[in-house]
XYZ file of C-alpha atoms in Angstrom:
505
model
C 26.018 -22.437 -13.133
C 23.035 -23.867 -11.240
C 20.227 -21.379 -10.853
C 19.026 -20.520 -7.347
C 15.779 -22.017 -6.056
C 13.492 -19.076 -5.360
C 10.395 -19.339 -3.178
C 7.801 -16.566 -3.434
C 5.184 -16.179 -0.711
C 1.935 -14.684 -1.992
C 0.277 -14.486 -5.425
C -1.002 -10.952 -5.261
C 0.312 -8.278 -7.607
C 3.834 -8.327 -6.150
C 3.987 -12.124 -6.171
C 2.949 -12.314 -9.827
C 5.584 -9.743 -10.754
C 8.290 -11.541 -8.785
C 7.399 -14.810 -10.501
C 7.356 -13.238 -13.953
C 10.759 -11.599 -13.628
C 12.338 -14.681 -12.017
C 11.185 -16.708 -15.009
C 12.624 -14.092 -17.381
C 16.093 -14.763 -15.930
C 15.808 -18.541 -16.099
C 14.981 -19.202 -12.462
C 12.367 -21.797 -11.523
C 10.287 -20.056 -8.848
C 7.665 -21.687 -6.652
C 4.845 -19.434 -5.474
C 2.839 -20.408 -2.397
C -0.578 -18.768 -2.130
C -2.900 -19.396 0.825
C -6.058 -18.544 -1.132
C -7.663 -20.385 -4.032
C -6.810 -17.775 -6.665
C -4.485 -14.907 -7.513
C -5.082 -11.291 -6.607
C -4.078 -10.930 -2.965
C -5.985 -8.086 -1.327
C -7.985 -7.619 -4.553
C -9.322 -11.194 -4.529
C -12.010 -10.287 -1.992
C -13.183 -6.690 -1.739
C -16.306 -4.676 -1.097
C -18.709 -4.647 -4.047
C -18.229 -0.961 -4.870
C -14.429 -0.943 -4.569
C -12.592 0.713 -7.431
C -8.961 1.451 -8.147
C -7.760 4.553 -6.298
C -5.004 5.307 -8.811
C -5.473 6.374 -12.417
C -5.187 3.186 -14.491
C -2.394 4.659 -16.640
C -0.187 4.723 -13.533
C -1.425 1.349 -12.317
C -0.431 -1.040 -15.061
C 2.353 -3.428 -16.009
C 5.049 -1.769 -18.091
C 4.900 -4.484 -20.765
C 1.199 -5.327 -20.521
C -1.114 -2.284 -20.785
C -4.801 -2.313 -19.912
C -7.009 -3.680 -22.714
C -8.930 -1.145 -24.779
C -12.183 -2.669 -23.532
C -11.552 -1.084 -20.098
C -12.574 2.508 -20.779
C -12.962 3.661 -17.169
C -10.109 5.674 -15.651
C -10.623 3.863 -12.328
C -11.472 0.216 -13.037
C -13.620 -1.942 -10.768
C -12.369 -4.857 -8.709
C -13.583 -7.374 -11.280
C -11.886 -5.523 -14.131
C -8.635 -5.493 -12.156
C -8.891 -9.212 -11.393
C -9.492 -9.933 -15.078
C -6.437 -7.840 -15.913
C -4.278 -9.765 -13.425
C -5.603 -13.080 -14.757
C -4.725 -12.059 -18.318
C -1.227 -11.081 -17.194
C -0.745 -14.410 -15.408
C -1.941 -16.287 -18.493
C 0.241 -14.256 -20.875
C 3.404 -15.123 -18.954
C 2.369 -18.663 -17.895
C 2.562 -17.879 -14.193
C -0.269 -20.116 -12.948
C 1.784 -23.292 -13.491
C 4.290 -22.013 -10.939
C 1.720 -21.236 -8.223
C 0.587 -23.707 -5.560
C -2.807 -22.536 -4.306
C -4.319 -23.191 -0.871
C -0.776 -23.465 0.409
C -0.205 -21.535 3.620
C 3.360 -20.721 4.589
C 3.500 -21.342 8.337
C 7.059 -20.120 8.783
C 10.527 -19.803 7.305
C 13.745 -20.774 9.077
C 17.305 -20.014 8.001
C 20.093 -22.606 8.067
C 23.527 -21.205 7.338
C 26.416 -19.015 8.535
C 25.490 -16.760 11.431
C 27.895 -13.900 10.679
C 25.863 -10.756 9.900
C 28.670 -9.131 7.930
C 28.479 -11.417 4.916
C 25.876 -12.377 2.367
C 26.039 -16.130 3.074
C 25.057 -19.107 0.996
C 22.753 -20.849 3.406
C 19.306 -22.325 2.881
C 15.816 -21.386 3.967
C 13.437 -24.079 5.192
C 9.928 -23.047 4.175
C 7.147 -24.859 6.030
C 3.969 -25.061 3.947
C 0.599 -26.393 5.043
C -1.831 -27.564 2.349
C -4.559 -30.173 1.960
C -4.172 -31.504 5.493
C -0.447 -32.107 4.996
C 2.652 -30.138 5.911
C 5.850 -30.095 3.851
C 9.187 -28.345 4.208
C 10.726 -26.868 1.049
C 14.329 -25.732 0.570
C 15.040 -22.304 -0.892
C 18.186 -20.373 -1.764
C 16.249 -17.117 -1.695
C 12.813 -16.142 -0.394
C 10.729 -13.238 -1.723
C 7.967 -12.250 0.686
C 4.986 -10.682 -1.088
C 2.512 -10.958 1.753
C 1.209 -7.378 1.756
C 0.338 -5.335 4.823
C -3.399 -4.795 4.315
C -4.876 -8.241 4.930
C -5.004 -11.200 7.328
C -3.934 -9.466 10.587
C -6.704 -7.019 11.597
C -5.980 -4.136 13.929
C -8.595 -4.304 16.687
C -8.844 -1.321 19.054
C -8.340 -1.997 22.752
C -11.017 -1.098 25.289
C -11.205 -0.831 29.055
C -12.715 -3.830 30.878
C -16.491 -3.792 30.536
C -16.407 -1.299 27.650
C -15.465 -3.559 24.751
C -17.362 -5.689 22.225
C -18.083 -8.346 24.850
C -20.849 -6.190 26.397
C -22.519 -5.428 23.045
C -25.537 -7.555 22.119
C -25.112 -6.937 18.398
C -22.394 -8.094 16.023
C -18.859 -6.690 15.825
C -16.690 -7.568 12.829
C -13.585 -6.198 11.148
C -13.867 -4.757 7.643
C -11.732 -7.693 6.473
C -14.584 -10.065 7.372
C -17.130 -7.899 5.584
C -14.968 -7.745 2.438
C -14.608 -11.550 2.489
C -18.384 -12.043 2.192
C -20.028 -12.684 -1.150
C -21.680 -9.480 -2.337
C -25.190 -10.880 -1.880
C -24.395 -12.112 1.616
C -22.849 -8.769 2.562
C -25.980 -6.926 1.458
C -28.203 -9.300 3.419
C -25.944 -8.904 6.465
C -26.481 -5.120 6.660
C -30.026 -4.900 5.275
C -32.414 -3.279 7.717
C -29.693 -2.909 10.340
C -28.344 0.082 12.199
C -24.668 0.008 11.225
C -21.759 1.893 12.746
C -18.525 2.013 10.745
C -15.380 2.896 12.684
C -12.725 4.462 10.436
C -12.572 7.112 7.719
C -10.107 5.671 5.236
C -11.077 4.171 1.881
C -12.495 0.864 3.094
C -14.584 2.528 5.802
C -16.019 5.000 3.292
C -16.877 2.242 0.824
C -18.687 0.220 3.494
C -20.633 3.278 4.645
C -21.683 3.989 1.064
C -22.934 0.417 0.662
C -24.878 0.619 3.920
C -26.396 3.923 2.809
C -27.428 2.449 -0.552
C -29.093 -0.545 1.074
C -30.767 1.115 4.080
C -31.235 4.775 3.168
C -32.493 7.262 5.779
C -34.599 4.647 7.551
C -31.481 3.103 9.070
C -28.668 5.616 8.563
C -25.051 4.480 8.748
C -22.887 6.256 11.334
C -19.173 6.807 10.657
C -17.027 7.257 13.760
C -13.595 8.697 13.084
C -10.795 10.550 14.872
C -8.968 12.641 12.287
C -9.935 14.573 9.182
C -8.102 13.600 5.997
C -7.885 15.167 2.567
C -10.138 13.374 0.078
C -9.812 14.035 -3.622
C -12.988 14.841 -5.574
C -10.959 14.421 -8.785
C -7.361 14.340 -10.005
C -7.330 17.732 -11.733
C -7.180 20.556 -9.171
C -8.156 23.782 -10.950
C -7.834 21.921 -14.265
C -4.199 20.905 -13.685
C -3.538 17.141 -13.585
C -2.218 16.199 -10.151
C 0.634 14.300 -11.817
C 2.084 17.613 -13.077
C 2.081 18.983 -9.535
C 3.517 15.995 -7.663
C 4.825 13.272 -9.981
C 7.490 14.831 -12.182
C 11.137 15.670 -11.539
C 10.489 19.355 -10.988
C 8.058 18.611 -8.142
C 10.729 16.511 -6.449
C 13.184 19.405 -6.569
C 10.907 21.173 -4.075
C 11.431 18.645 -1.268
C 14.410 17.462 0.733
C 15.417 13.957 -0.259
C 17.311 11.193 1.547
C 20.979 11.203 0.573
C 20.752 14.473 -1.351
C 23.839 16.636 -1.813
C 24.364 20.235 -0.732
C 23.081 21.831 -3.948
C 19.864 19.816 -4.080
C 19.259 20.541 -0.404
C 19.812 24.256 -0.954
C 17.467 24.246 -3.962
C 14.737 22.465 -1.965
C 15.031 25.095 0.765
C 14.843 27.969 -1.713
C 11.817 26.444 -3.458
C 9.941 25.556 -0.252
C 7.466 28.477 -0.656
C 6.450 27.006 -4.013
C 5.912 23.624 -2.358
C 3.640 25.300 0.198
C 1.791 27.160 -2.569
C 1.104 23.985 -4.567
C -0.310 22.293 -1.492
C -2.571 25.292 -0.833
C -3.671 25.293 -4.478
C -4.883 21.705 -4.172
C -6.485 22.345 -0.796
C -8.529 25.298 -2.091
C -9.746 23.180 -4.999
C -10.847 20.394 -2.659
C -12.639 22.828 -0.331
C -14.355 24.371 -3.360
C -15.609 20.998 -4.627
C -16.645 19.302 -1.373
C -18.157 20.966 1.735
C -15.429 20.231 4.263
C -15.835 23.514 6.128
C -19.598 23.051 6.449
C -19.114 19.800 8.336
C -16.019 20.923 10.264
C -13.849 18.468 8.337
C -10.948 20.609 7.101
C -7.780 18.659 7.971
C -5.159 20.217 10.216
C -2.277 18.742 8.228
C -1.411 20.001 4.766
C -2.442 18.118 1.637
C 1.225 17.508 0.780
C 1.894 15.929 4.161
C -1.125 13.643 3.903
C -0.108 12.692 0.352
C 3.438 11.814 1.425
C 1.999 9.817 4.320
C -0.188 7.656 2.063
C -3.364 9.031 3.687
C -5.056 10.697 0.704
C -7.921 8.806 -0.916
C -10.683 9.533 -3.406
C -13.999 10.757 -2.008
C -16.821 8.475 -3.169
C -19.220 10.132 -5.557
C -22.406 11.380 -3.905
C -20.962 10.953 -0.373
C -21.852 14.408 0.910
C -25.293 14.302 -0.690
C -25.965 11.305 1.528
C -24.631 13.166 4.533
C -26.947 16.059 3.669
C -30.003 13.801 3.313
C -29.240 11.866 6.496
C -28.444 8.370 5.240
C -24.845 8.819 6.502
C -24.104 10.380 9.899
C -20.623 11.742 10.688
C -19.320 11.482 14.246
C -15.826 12.794 14.918
C -14.448 11.787 18.292
C -11.142 10.735 19.906
C -12.707 7.485 21.091
C -15.754 5.394 21.932
C -16.838 2.438 24.027
C -19.516 -0.226 23.783
C -22.682 -0.737 25.771
C -25.453 -3.312 25.394
C -27.337 -1.625 22.569
C -24.595 0.211 20.686
C -21.709 2.553 21.361
C -20.981 5.542 23.586
C -19.052 8.208 21.686
C -16.681 10.375 23.690
C -18.057 13.910 23.912
C -21.664 12.934 23.143
C -24.349 12.622 25.817
C -26.704 10.515 23.745
C -25.690 6.904 23.006
C -25.618 5.665 19.412
C -27.776 2.586 19.004
C -26.509 -0.103 16.650
C -27.081 -3.655 15.502
C -23.701 -4.017 13.769
C -20.343 -2.345 14.331
C -17.780 -2.724 11.534
C -14.200 -1.886 12.484
C -12.430 -0.392 9.443
C -9.396 0.154 11.647
C -6.619 -1.154 9.447
C -4.189 -4.028 9.796
C -1.136 -5.072 11.788
C 1.097 -5.570 8.785
C 4.384 -5.462 10.691
C 3.249 -8.147 13.130
C 2.133 -10.276 10.198
C 5.558 -9.959 8.601
C 7.347 -10.768 11.863
C 5.358 -13.946 12.401
C 6.624 -15.488 9.168
C 10.115 -15.765 10.638
C 10.731 -18.570 13.121
C 13.845 -16.873 14.475
C 13.197 -14.367 17.272
C 16.331 -12.476 16.224
C 14.937 -12.006 12.720
C 11.588 -10.920 14.159
C 13.407 -8.297 16.193
C 15.268 -7.102 13.074
C 11.909 -6.538 11.360
C 10.676 -4.286 14.181
C 13.183 -3.409 16.872
C 10.739 -1.026 18.597
C 6.946 -0.490 18.533
C 7.194 2.760 16.546
C 9.976 1.821 14.116
C 9.707 1.308 10.364
C 10.601 -2.039 8.861
C 14.272 -1.445 7.955
C 14.592 -2.280 4.261
C 17.454 -1.294 1.979
C 15.907 0.073 -1.217
C 12.610 -0.797 0.517
C 13.339 -4.434 -0.420
C 16.207 -6.004 1.534
C 16.369 -6.365 5.347
C 20.114 -5.768 5.892
C 20.534 -8.278 8.713
C 18.393 -11.098 7.332
C 20.221 -13.041 4.598
C 18.779 -14.142 1.279
C 15.358 -12.510 1.694
C 13.535 -9.729 -0.121
C 10.272 -8.106 0.972
C 8.212 -6.637 -1.864
C 5.087 -4.516 -1.652
C 5.380 -3.564 2.007
C 6.086 0.146 1.646
C 3.502 2.298 -0.125
C 3.289 4.613 -3.120
C 0.609 6.263 -5.236
C 0.729 3.183 -7.520
C 1.785 0.046 -5.690
C 1.800 -2.010 -8.888
C 4.271 0.343 -10.571
C 6.531 0.412 -7.516
C 6.401 -3.352 -7.004
C 7.375 -3.966 -10.613
C 10.479 -1.808 -10.264
C 11.425 -3.569 -7.043
C 10.956 -7.035 -8.531
C 13.156 -6.150 -11.481
C 15.809 -4.840 -9.078
C 15.712 -7.971 -6.888
C 15.932 -10.324 -9.873
C 18.888 -8.386 -11.308
C 20.534 -8.801 -7.894
C 19.890 -12.560 -7.961
C 21.254 -12.736 -11.491
C 24.532 -11.188 -10.355
C 24.218 -7.876 -12.212
C 25.246 -5.986 -9.071
C 26.086 -6.683 -5.441
C 24.702 -5.345 -2.217
C 26.864 -2.952 -0.209
C 27.980 -3.857 3.304
C 25.450 -4.116 6.095
C 26.826 -0.893 7.575
C 26.301 0.972 4.285
C 22.806 -0.462 3.849
C 21.833 0.563 7.366
C 23.161 4.059 6.739
C 20.928 4.338 3.675
C 17.949 3.010 5.656
C 18.673 5.636 8.324
C 18.600 8.397 5.687
C 15.190 7.224 4.524
C 14.010 6.980 8.140
C 14.819 10.649 8.612
C 12.962 11.545 5.420
C 9.888 9.473 6.394
C 9.711 11.039 9.851
C 9.994 14.529 8.384
C 7.517 13.964 5.552
C 4.948 11.730 7.281
C 5.390 12.453 10.992
C 3.540 9.945 13.156
C 2.682 7.880 10.060
C 6.297 7.176 9.055
C 5.768 3.439 9.686
C 3.768 3.297 6.452
C 7.075 3.800 4.570
C 5.320 5.814 1.872
C 7.451 7.035 -1.054
C 4.599 8.878 -2.814
C 5.781 12.086 -4.523
C 9.380 10.887 -4.307
C 8.924 7.933 -6.660
C 11.323 9.206 -9.332
C 14.173 9.822 -6.888
C 13.614 6.321 -5.505
C 13.473 4.701 -8.964
C 16.650 6.570 -9.935
C 18.485 4.677 -7.212
C 17.187 1.334 -8.440
C 18.152 2.195 -12.024
C 21.679 3.233 -11.067
C 22.162 -0.038 -9.143
C 21.042 -2.054 -12.176
C 23.207 -0.058 -14.594
C 20.222 1.526 -16.328
C 19.970 5.099 -17.515
C 17.785 6.752 -14.882
C 16.790 9.648 -17.159
C 13.979 8.225 -19.283
C 12.587 11.219 -21.218
C 13.553 12.912 -24.466
C 14.931 16.379 -23.779
C 15.423 18.543 -20.707
C 11.927 20.048 -20.717
C 10.249 16.641 -20.828
C 12.667 15.293 -18.227
C 11.769 18.063 -15.792
C 8.059 18.521 -16.301
C 6.492 15.403 -17.811
C 5.070 12.955 -15.250
C 6.781 9.579 -14.936
C 4.867 6.295 -15.159
C 5.253 2.551 -15.772
C 5.715 2.887 -19.542
C 8.849 4.977 -19.025
C 10.568 1.853 -17.650
C 9.468 -0.753 -20.176
C 13.082 -1.217 -21.349
C 16.299 -1.170 -19.255
C 17.471 1.844 -21.266
C 15.177 4.186 -23.216
């Protein structure tokens, strides 16, 4: 039987995995990458960027980190070297067309939404001043949600960047600079960083290192978030508190039965206690109370929302010595010489404002589709999640998978499981349920996301429910979902990539 022609968009981590597993089943994938090299969001980062996940959880199941990488949280360059070695080991580069920008994909085939048709996708690719259209039986979108489409705050007329005499850039532009150019760009300047997530913190630390107290870096942010000083609260590895089967018994899960739901309700005080245990450790290690930075939401809720990050080393020492200034406020506006922070009488003078305000990942994903109907399926309302069955398949868009769009504590680990699942689907090992059944499952996960993440449910974060999610993938593929030896290990040992190296342990 003739193998399907698979087109993969993006050569980041998810794209490499999709290519590798397609090749393992005898497919001949084509990968289109807009940049000149592999790596996706990791190809261009801030100089001090390091992995946020412990490397043991962020590795390929069949290709562990080399022994030469001794750090628990490798640098950007170490990660790129690791990805390059993986691509070389499995001969992936020969299947990637670099500097090839996918301008859009258009479906030609049966219009009935109640079948999984055998149509074709027309993939329009722009490269080297020419544009070509490629046919595909199946398209795997690995475009990521944290690059290319910056989220720029909106301002009232006369209060936006247009009135500011300095420079305003998005963090994406700063990360794209060569390290030497980035340092020269901020050197001797009064910099304001807007945003308190990982990229904003990293930029502020770089500005502090370059300029010191002479030109302190101001961080403007709206909400306090839990930041981890380490991954061992009170000497207990975080993985034993949140990433084993027992920890998942404490929470309500999408599609759970009566007994599991009852058990989660009974054990809810323990769930609360574990969250408080971690919170007290964090408050003991870093001076949140001193700077009025204790978050209102629980640690567990921030973790399940994908909002927890690692606090950079020496951050609060720099706050104490004045090379970093913290300014919490619901909003700000621009004036000629800087910004006006809501609630402050004195303006903040600045030469550069860097907006670490995130990305419009859903809009980016929508724009790939030429069909307005398909764009509407991706986001049918401004506050909706992208509806993906198994966080991979849009039920009403045929012959497409989207990998790497929802989040977890280790996106590499999660993307590998999803790529294996999609390729087993393409190889005929199982079939998708009806659209109605898929949408019912998506609805169950919607309810879970809204309960666990609240206003941040659009991030589609499965952190701390990874095992339950992977169980579903395993059952679909006909794998044994219980991967440990013995009941004790099954309940209390953390799960990671190496538990899934083989279809059945």
